[in-house]
Short mmCIF file of C-alpha atoms in Angstrom, two decimals:
data_model
loop_
_atom_site.label_atom_id
_atom_site.label_comp_id
_atom_site.label_asym_id
_atom_site.label_seq_id
_atom_site.Cartn_x
_atom_site.Cartn_y
_atom_site.Cartn_z
CA MET A 22 93.47 98.29 121.58
CA ALA A 23 94.25 99.17 117.50
CA LEU A 24 91.66 100.66 115.07
CA ARG A 25 91.30 99.69 111.99
CA LEU A 26 90.76 102.84 109.28
CA PRO A 27 88.72 102.94 106.42
CA ILE A 28 91.23 103.54 103.40
CA THR A 29 91.13 107.08 102.28
CA GLN A 30 93.04 109.97 100.27
CA LEU A 31 96.19 110.10 100.04
CA SER A 32 98.77 112.98 99.29
CA ALA A 33 100.59 113.75 96.07
CA PRO A 34 103.90 111.53 96.12
CA GLY A 35 106.74 114.63 96.25
CA LYS A 36 110.03 113.80 94.91
CA PHE A 37 113.52 113.28 96.02
CA ASN A 38 116.58 114.16 94.05
CA HIS A 39 119.13 110.47 93.21
CA HIS A 40 120.16 109.99 96.71
CA CYS A 41 116.13 110.54 97.99
CA THR A 42 116.15 114.38 99.56
CA LYS A 43 112.85 115.76 99.70
CA THR A 44 113.41 118.34 97.48
CA SER A 45 109.39 119.17 95.67
CA TYR A 46 105.55 117.72 95.95
CA ASN A 47 104.38 117.27 92.53
CA ILE A 48 101.40 114.72 91.36
CA HIS A 49 103.12 114.47 88.54
CA SER A 50 106.96 113.83 90.12
CA ALA A 51 107.32 109.82 90.65
CA LEU A 52 110.18 106.94 90.38
CA SER A 53 110.87 106.92 86.66
CA TRP A 54 110.41 103.62 86.38
CA ARG A 55 107.02 104.15 87.74
CA ARG A 56 103.78 102.69 85.18
CA THR A 57 101.18 104.58 84.38
CA LEU A 58 97.87 103.55 86.15
CA SER A 59 94.53 103.43 85.41
CA PRO A 60 92.38 104.45 87.79
CA ASP A 61 89.69 101.89 86.21
CA SER A 62 91.82 98.90 86.79
CA LEU A 63 91.86 100.18 90.55
CA ILE A 64 89.89 98.30 92.80
CA SER A 65 87.67 102.16 94.13
CA SER A 66 87.75 105.66 93.73
CA SER A 67 89.45 105.61 97.22
CA VAL A 68 92.41 103.15 96.02
CA SER A 69 92.90 104.44 92.88
CA SER A 70 94.81 107.38 95.51
CA LEU A 71 96.57 105.46 96.56
CA ILE A 72 98.90 105.52 93.30
CA SER A 73 99.61 108.43 91.12
CA PRO A 74 100.05 108.49 87.29
CA SER A 75 103.29 109.46 86.29
CA SER A 76 104.51 109.83 82.81
CA THR A 77 107.86 110.89 83.66
CA THR A 78 110.68 109.17 82.13
CA GLY A 79 114.80 108.92 83.79
CA LYS A 80 118.01 107.78 83.21
CA SER A 81 118.64 103.93 82.08
CA TYR A 82 119.40 103.02 85.38
CA GLY A 83 119.16 104.15 88.67
CA VAL A 84 116.01 105.84 90.40
CA THR A 85 114.21 109.59 91.76
CA CYS A 86 112.51 108.64 94.87
CA THR A 87 109.14 109.66 96.34
CA SER A 88 107.68 111.13 99.47
CA ALA A 89 104.83 109.50 101.08
CA GLN A 90 103.74 112.00 102.69
CA THR A 91 99.83 112.87 103.88
CA THR A 92 97.99 115.68 103.50
CA SER A 93 96.83 117.43 106.91
CA ALA A 94 95.00 115.98 109.49
CA GLY A 95 91.87 116.72 107.80
CA ALA A 96 92.31 114.59 105.05
CA VAL A 97 92.10 111.39 107.02
CA ASN A 98 89.07 109.72 108.26
CA LEU A 99 89.76 109.08 111.86
CA GLY A 100 86.11 107.30 112.53
CA PRO A 101 86.64 104.16 114.83
CA GLY A 102 87.01 101.18 113.15
CA THR A 103 86.97 97.26 114.27
CA PRO A 104 89.22 96.43 116.96
CA VAL A 105 92.52 94.85 115.34
CA ARG A 106 94.87 92.03 117.54
CA PRO A 107 97.70 92.72 117.89
CA THR A 108 99.11 89.23 117.02
CA SER A 109 97.40 89.49 114.01
CA ILE A 110 99.79 89.56 111.04
CA LEU A 111 100.61 89.88 106.79
CA VAL A 112 103.42 88.19 105.73
CA VAL A 113 104.01 89.77 102.05
CA GLY A 114 106.37 87.44 100.76
CA ALA A 115 105.93 84.67 102.73
CA THR A 116 107.30 81.82 100.65
CA GLY A 117 110.61 83.13 100.08
CA THR A 118 114.43 81.62 101.62
CA LEU A 119 113.13 84.34 104.34
CA GLY A 120 109.89 85.10 104.38
CA ARG A 121 109.13 80.63 105.31
CA GLN A 122 111.33 81.24 108.33
CA VAL A 123 109.24 83.89 109.46
CA VAL A 124 105.77 82.58 109.21
CA ARG A 125 107.39 79.68 110.84
CA ARG A 126 108.90 81.75 113.82
CA ALA A 127 105.67 85.08 113.99
CA LEU A 128 103.30 80.68 113.94
CA ASP A 129 106.03 79.34 116.49
CA GLU A 130 105.03 82.99 119.26
CA GLY A 131 101.34 82.64 118.65
CA TYR A 132 101.10 85.10 115.76
CA ASP A 133 97.72 85.03 113.40
CA VAL A 134 99.43 84.61 110.63
CA ARG A 135 98.00 84.95 107.26
CA CYS A 136 100.07 84.75 104.20
CA LEU A 137 100.61 87.06 100.88
CA VAL A 138 101.14 84.75 98.00
CA ARG A 139 101.05 85.15 94.29
CA PRO A 140 98.23 83.00 92.56
CA ARG A 141 100.25 80.04 91.52
CA PRO A 142 99.66 76.18 89.72
CA ALA A 143 101.68 74.62 93.22
CA PRO A 144 99.78 75.91 96.35
CA ALA A 145 101.60 77.55 98.89
CA ASP A 146 99.96 73.93 100.87
CA PHE A 147 103.39 74.52 103.04
CA LEU A 148 101.91 77.29 104.98
CA ARG A 149 98.61 76.18 105.50
CA ASP A 150 100.44 72.59 106.54
CA TRP A 151 101.88 74.87 109.44
CA GLY A 152 98.69 76.48 110.43
CA ALA A 153 98.79 79.98 108.35
CA THR A 154 95.95 81.59 106.51
CA VAL A 155 97.05 81.79 103.13
CA VAL A 156 95.64 84.89 100.35
CA ASN A 157 96.08 85.20 96.73
CA ALA A 158 97.57 88.97 95.47
CA ASP A 159 100.02 90.46 93.80
CA LEU A 160 101.22 94.01 94.24
CA SER A 161 102.28 94.23 90.99
CA LYS A 162 98.14 94.60 90.86
CA PRO A 163 98.08 97.20 93.11
CA GLU A 164 93.92 95.75 93.42
CA THR A 165 94.41 92.91 95.19
CA ILE A 166 96.49 93.82 98.04
CA PRO A 167 93.58 96.30 100.36
CA ALA A 168 91.88 92.67 100.63
CA THR A 169 94.53 91.33 102.27
CA LEU A 170 95.59 94.11 104.67
CA VAL A 171 91.44 93.90 106.18
CA GLY A 172 92.20 92.94 110.43
CA ILE A 173 95.44 93.08 110.36
CA HIS A 174 98.11 94.79 112.96
CA THR A 175 101.56 94.26 111.61
CA VAL A 176 103.24 93.98 108.21
CA ILE A 177 105.96 91.98 107.44
CA ASP A 178 107.63 92.50 103.99
CA CYS A 179 110.16 90.16 102.86
CA ALA A 180 109.12 90.09 99.58
CA THR A 181 111.05 90.26 96.28
CA GLY A 182 110.66 90.48 92.59
CA ARG A 183 111.50 87.11 90.93
CA PRO A 184 114.53 86.60 89.02
CA GLU A 185 112.60 86.96 84.92
CA GLU A 186 110.57 89.51 86.30
CA PRO A 187 112.17 94.00 85.83
CA ILE A 188 113.05 94.62 89.22
CA LYS A 189 111.08 97.80 89.78
CA LYS A 190 107.93 95.61 88.88
CA VAL A 191 107.70 94.77 92.33
CA ASP A 192 110.34 95.97 94.55
CA TRP A 193 109.76 99.34 93.91
CA GLU A 194 106.06 100.26 92.17
CA GLY A 195 104.35 96.94 94.58
CA LYS A 196 106.05 98.46 97.47
CA VAL A 197 104.56 101.40 96.49
CA ALA A 198 101.34 100.55 96.51
CA LEU A 199 101.47 98.39 99.77
CA ILE A 200 103.01 101.67 102.06
CA GLN A 201 100.00 103.68 100.56
CA CYS A 202 97.79 100.72 101.46
CA ALA A 203 98.91 99.80 104.71
CA LYS A 204 98.92 103.84 105.91
CA ALA A 205 95.62 103.99 104.46
CA MET A 206 93.98 101.31 106.32
CA GLY A 207 95.54 101.63 109.75
CA ILE A 208 98.29 99.34 109.90
CA GLN A 209 100.19 99.35 112.97
CA LYS A 210 103.14 98.58 112.13
CA TYR A 211 105.07 98.22 108.96
CA VAL A 212 109.05 95.29 108.90
CA PHE A 213 110.33 96.18 106.61
CA PHE A 214 113.63 93.99 105.23
CA SER A 215 116.23 96.12 102.94
CA ILE A 216 120.12 95.50 102.09
CA HIS A 217 123.53 96.36 103.89
CA ASN A 218 124.88 99.45 102.46
CA CYS A 219 121.56 99.66 99.53
CA ASP A 220 122.63 103.44 100.54
CA LYS A 221 126.13 103.37 99.29
CA HIS A 222 124.90 102.03 95.66
CA PRO A 223 123.19 104.75 93.67
CA GLU A 224 124.44 102.87 90.40
CA VAL A 225 123.04 99.53 91.70
CA PRO A 226 119.76 99.52 90.78
CA LEU A 227 117.92 96.57 92.76
CA MET A 228 119.66 98.73 95.89
CA GLU A 229 118.37 101.97 95.25
CA ILE A 230 115.62 100.92 95.13
CA LYS A 231 115.77 99.56 97.97
CA TYR A 232 117.31 102.69 99.77
CA CYS A 233 114.53 105.02 97.74
CA THR A 234 111.93 102.52 99.95
CA GLU A 235 113.34 103.23 103.36
CA LYS A 236 112.47 106.62 103.10
CA PHE A 237 109.24 106.52 101.25
CA LEU A 238 108.37 104.23 104.44
CA GLN A 239 110.00 106.52 106.78
CA ASP A 240 108.20 110.16 105.27
CA SER A 241 104.54 107.45 105.04
CA GLY A 242 104.06 108.31 108.95
CA LEU A 243 104.01 104.58 109.21
CA THR A 244 105.53 102.86 112.35
CA HIS A 245 108.10 101.11 111.05
CA ILE A 246 111.31 99.03 111.49
CA THR A 247 113.46 98.99 108.20
CA ILE A 248 115.93 96.33 109.04
CA ARG A 249 119.00 96.13 106.66
CA LEU A 250 120.77 92.89 106.09
CA CYS A 251 123.91 91.54 104.25
CA GLY A 252 123.33 88.09 103.33
CA PHE A 253 122.03 84.29 103.44
CA MET A 254 123.48 81.05 104.52
CA GLN A 255 121.05 79.22 103.06
CA GLY A 256 121.49 80.68 98.92
CA LEU A 257 124.72 79.01 99.77
CA ILE A 258 123.65 75.30 100.41
CA GLY A 259 122.31 75.61 96.18
CA GLN A 260 125.81 77.84 95.16
CA TYR A 261 128.37 75.78 96.75
CA ALA A 262 127.09 72.81 98.97
CA VAL A 263 125.05 70.96 96.19
CA PRO A 264 127.60 71.03 93.33
CA ILE A 265 130.07 70.22 95.74
CA LEU A 266 128.44 66.98 96.69
CA GLU A 267 127.45 66.52 92.96
CA GLU A 268 130.72 66.72 92.00
CA LYS A 269 129.56 70.12 89.30
CA SER A 270 131.20 73.16 88.66
CA VAL A 271 130.83 75.57 91.30
CA TRP A 272 130.77 78.84 89.64
CA GLY A 273 133.13 81.83 92.00
CA THR A 274 135.03 84.80 90.88
CA ASP A 275 137.74 86.99 92.02
CA ALA A 276 136.42 89.87 93.72
CA PRO A 277 137.45 90.39 97.25
CA THR A 278 134.18 91.18 99.07
CA ARG A 279 133.47 89.76 101.62
CA ILE A 280 129.94 88.76 103.75
CA ALA A 281 128.79 88.21 106.99
CA TYR A 282 126.08 85.92 105.83
CA MET A 283 123.29 84.97 108.64
CA ASP A 284 120.82 81.80 109.81
CA THR A 285 117.72 82.78 108.54
CA GLN A 286 116.29 81.41 111.28
CA ASP A 287 118.65 83.73 113.49
CA ILE A 288 117.52 87.15 111.11
CA ALA A 289 113.35 85.18 111.88
CA ARG A 290 114.49 84.92 116.13
CA LEU A 291 115.64 88.74 115.52
CA THR A 292 112.97 90.05 114.23
CA PHE A 293 109.92 89.08 116.82
CA ILE A 294 112.07 90.12 119.72
CA ALA A 295 112.52 93.84 117.88
CA LEU A 296 108.58 93.99 116.64
CA ARG A 297 107.45 93.70 120.85
CA ASN A 298 110.30 96.49 121.55
CA GLU A 299 108.44 99.77 120.95
CA GLN A 300 112.17 101.76 122.04
CA ILE A 301 112.79 100.12 117.92
CA ASN A 302 110.09 101.73 116.35
CA GLY A 303 111.43 104.28 113.27
CA LYS A 304 114.57 102.66 114.02
CA LEU A 305 116.90 101.28 111.50
CA LEU A 306 118.77 98.25 112.18
CA THR A 307 121.34 95.96 110.21
CA PHE A 308 121.84 92.91 111.21
CA SER A 309 125.13 90.98 110.64
CA GLY A 310 126.67 87.18 111.22
CA PRO A 311 129.86 86.74 113.60
CA ARG A 312 132.46 87.08 110.07
CA ALA A 313 132.72 88.08 106.58
CA TRP A 314 133.37 85.45 104.06
CA THR A 315 134.81 85.65 100.81
CA THR A 316 133.24 83.64 98.31
CA GLN A 317 137.11 82.16 97.91
CA GLU A 318 136.54 81.32 101.83
CA VAL A 319 133.59 79.40 101.42
CA ILE A 320 134.52 77.28 99.13
CA THR A 321 137.27 76.33 100.87
CA LEU A 322 134.52 76.14 103.95
CA CYS A 323 132.50 73.59 101.81
CA GLU A 324 135.33 71.42 100.69
CA ARG A 325 137.15 70.52 103.64
CA LEU A 326 133.44 69.58 104.96
CA ALA A 327 132.25 67.62 102.20
CA GLY A 328 136.05 65.81 102.03
CA SER A 329 136.45 67.22 98.22
CA ASP A 330 137.72 68.56 96.14
CA ALA A 331 135.26 71.82 94.04
CA ASN A 332 135.61 72.15 90.89
CA VAL A 333 135.59 75.99 90.34
CA THR A 334 134.67 77.85 87.27
CA THR A 335 136.23 81.48 88.19
CA VAL A 336 134.80 84.32 86.59
CA PRO A 337 137.05 87.14 85.97
CA VAL A 338 134.49 90.27 87.49
CA SER A 339 135.83 92.32 84.85
CA VAL A 340 134.12 89.66 82.27
CA LEU A 341 130.41 90.07 84.56
CA ARG A 342 131.01 94.16 83.94
CA LEU A 343 131.86 94.33 80.33
CA THR A 344 128.52 91.45 80.64
CA ARG A 345 126.88 94.61 81.53
CA GLN A 346 127.62 96.83 79.07
CA LEU A 347 126.78 95.15 76.33
CA THR A 348 123.03 94.02 77.34
CA ARG A 349 122.44 98.12 78.06
CA PHE A 350 122.35 98.62 74.52
CA PHE A 351 119.23 96.20 73.84
CA GLU A 352 115.80 97.19 75.69
CA TRP A 353 115.25 93.70 76.25
CA THR A 354 117.84 93.28 77.69
CA ASN A 355 117.28 96.26 80.21
CA ASP A 356 116.52 93.40 83.21
CA VAL A 357 119.65 91.30 82.87
CA ALA A 358 122.48 94.30 82.63
CA ASP A 359 120.22 95.23 85.91
CA ARG A 360 121.34 92.64 87.63
CA LEU A 361 124.34 92.21 86.58
CA ALA A 362 124.70 95.67 88.05
CA PHE A 363 126.05 93.90 91.23
CA SER A 364 129.56 93.17 89.42
CA GLU A 365 129.44 97.53 90.55
CA VAL A 366 130.01 96.16 94.21
CA LEU A 367 132.15 93.24 94.03
CA THR A 368 134.40 96.05 93.07
CA SER A 369 133.95 98.00 95.56
CA ASP A 370 136.52 96.43 98.66
CA ILE A 371 132.99 96.62 100.19
CA VAL A 372 132.56 94.94 103.12
CA PHE A 373 129.01 93.36 104.15
CA SER A 374 129.32 93.58 107.88
CA VAL A 375 128.68 95.09 110.45
CA PRO A 376 129.96 94.78 115.20
CA MET A 377 126.88 94.43 116.87
CA SER A 378 127.15 94.34 119.90
CA GLU A 379 124.64 97.33 120.17
CA THR A 380 122.42 95.92 118.73
CA TYR A 381 122.45 92.12 120.88
CA LYS A 382 121.86 95.27 123.37
CA LEU A 383 119.01 96.65 121.88
CA LEU A 384 117.24 94.01 121.90
CA GLY A 385 119.04 91.68 125.20
CA VAL A 386 120.26 89.27 122.58
CA ASP A 387 123.48 86.92 123.48
CA ALA A 388 126.03 86.09 120.23
CA LYS A 389 126.72 83.11 121.66
CA ASP A 390 123.33 82.69 120.60
CA ILE A 391 123.72 83.39 117.01
CA VAL A 392 124.82 80.74 114.62
CA THR A 393 128.02 80.31 113.16
CA LEU A 394 128.45 79.27 109.37
CA GLU A 395 131.30 77.10 110.02
CA LYS A 396 128.28 76.11 112.32
CA TYR A 397 125.35 75.51 109.97
CA LEU A 398 127.56 74.38 107.73
CA GLN A 399 128.54 71.12 109.61
CA ASP A 400 125.55 70.20 110.20
CA TYR A 401 123.90 70.12 106.47
CA PHE A 402 127.03 68.36 105.62
CA THR A 403 126.36 66.38 108.44
CA ASN A 404 123.41 65.33 107.72
CA ILE A 405 123.38 65.14 103.82
CA LEU A 406 126.40 62.53 104.49
CA LYS A 407 124.81 60.90 106.92
CA LYS A 408 121.48 60.59 104.70
CA LEU A 409 123.75 59.02 101.81
CA LYS A 410 125.51 57.03 103.69
CA ASP A 411 122.45 55.51 104.52
CA LEU A 412 120.78 55.15 100.75
CA LYS A 413 124.25 53.73 99.92
CA ALA A 414 123.81 51.07 103.16
CA GLN A 415 120.33 50.70 101.63
CA SER A 416 121.70 50.04 97.67
CA LYS A 417 123.85 46.94 98.98
CA GLN A 418 121.06 45.35 101.43
CA THR A 419 119.26 45.17 98.06
CA ASP A 420 121.62 44.75 95.70
CA ILE A 421 122.48 40.83 98.35
CA TYR A 422 118.52 40.54 98.42
CA PHE A 423 117.86 40.27 94.94
#
């Protein structure tokens, strides 16, 4: 039976070099992007110790990773706490493409699911309708985090920043706060979703932050599983399938990059298999779809299934790179430049895919049970075209009646 530990003082963050290799410990050494937090803004003095101030400045992009190592065992309160059920989980980023599938899978498998959701004008009622508990908190406001972790055994972190936000705000500062709170409050297991090949692209802010967060989590002492992902099939619907059906422009690039997209339902299913396997604790897994696709191959597949040609507008990768360089000249466009940094990945010829045979063997999963992109898109187009046909038939009947 897991026991809940009260919030305790954590050690000062250590410093990592550009590739997250620990070099020294210093309370003022931190990620160059980390904002200075006032202890007065946090919920208590013990919580304020979770985030250390930093006044360092760094490169225009790139990060310096921090360590999450604790001090000696004497600094940790090991007194008895309230028993926590192993089935109690907190899903962070529960309204996202992956997060909602993790919530549904967890509920289907009998877990007690709590969802951390940022306060929003449109409440996440669908999560409550499914049977989950919704709590409001914001990773960019560390004082809101501890209350969401009370009574929780496992944290599943699916969160990422919104497109309009600086990448550092949630994906680094928020994750550091969440991991440190989880450690202080005795969370028994932490699942973190990262990006495949993030360690190979330090020039891309989000990917370097993901890699540094992996290292920060590893160094925290939390029992954890890190899962790197290649791409979501669901993202292709709005990007390619819908525009083709609506006869609108489909935007693509001339990049040769190949991505092995995976259905988020499969990702959620494999995640819970891994969660229940104690032998996987502390491991780094990569989930990859059955086949890697170029942008043009995805568009061609959508055209065939939709029965119509796409109006493709191709944006050369060189244009994206030039745009990124231009936006670097202005502070107010730096966030745009950070997101355009993915143009560097597109020109790298790196395939976002890995052999999955060993992972399937470790998890006890049959490769035949993993949805292919052809099957996923075929089901989508079959269902949507049937609905469009039914709507058209109803429209004709209405016309005749009137």
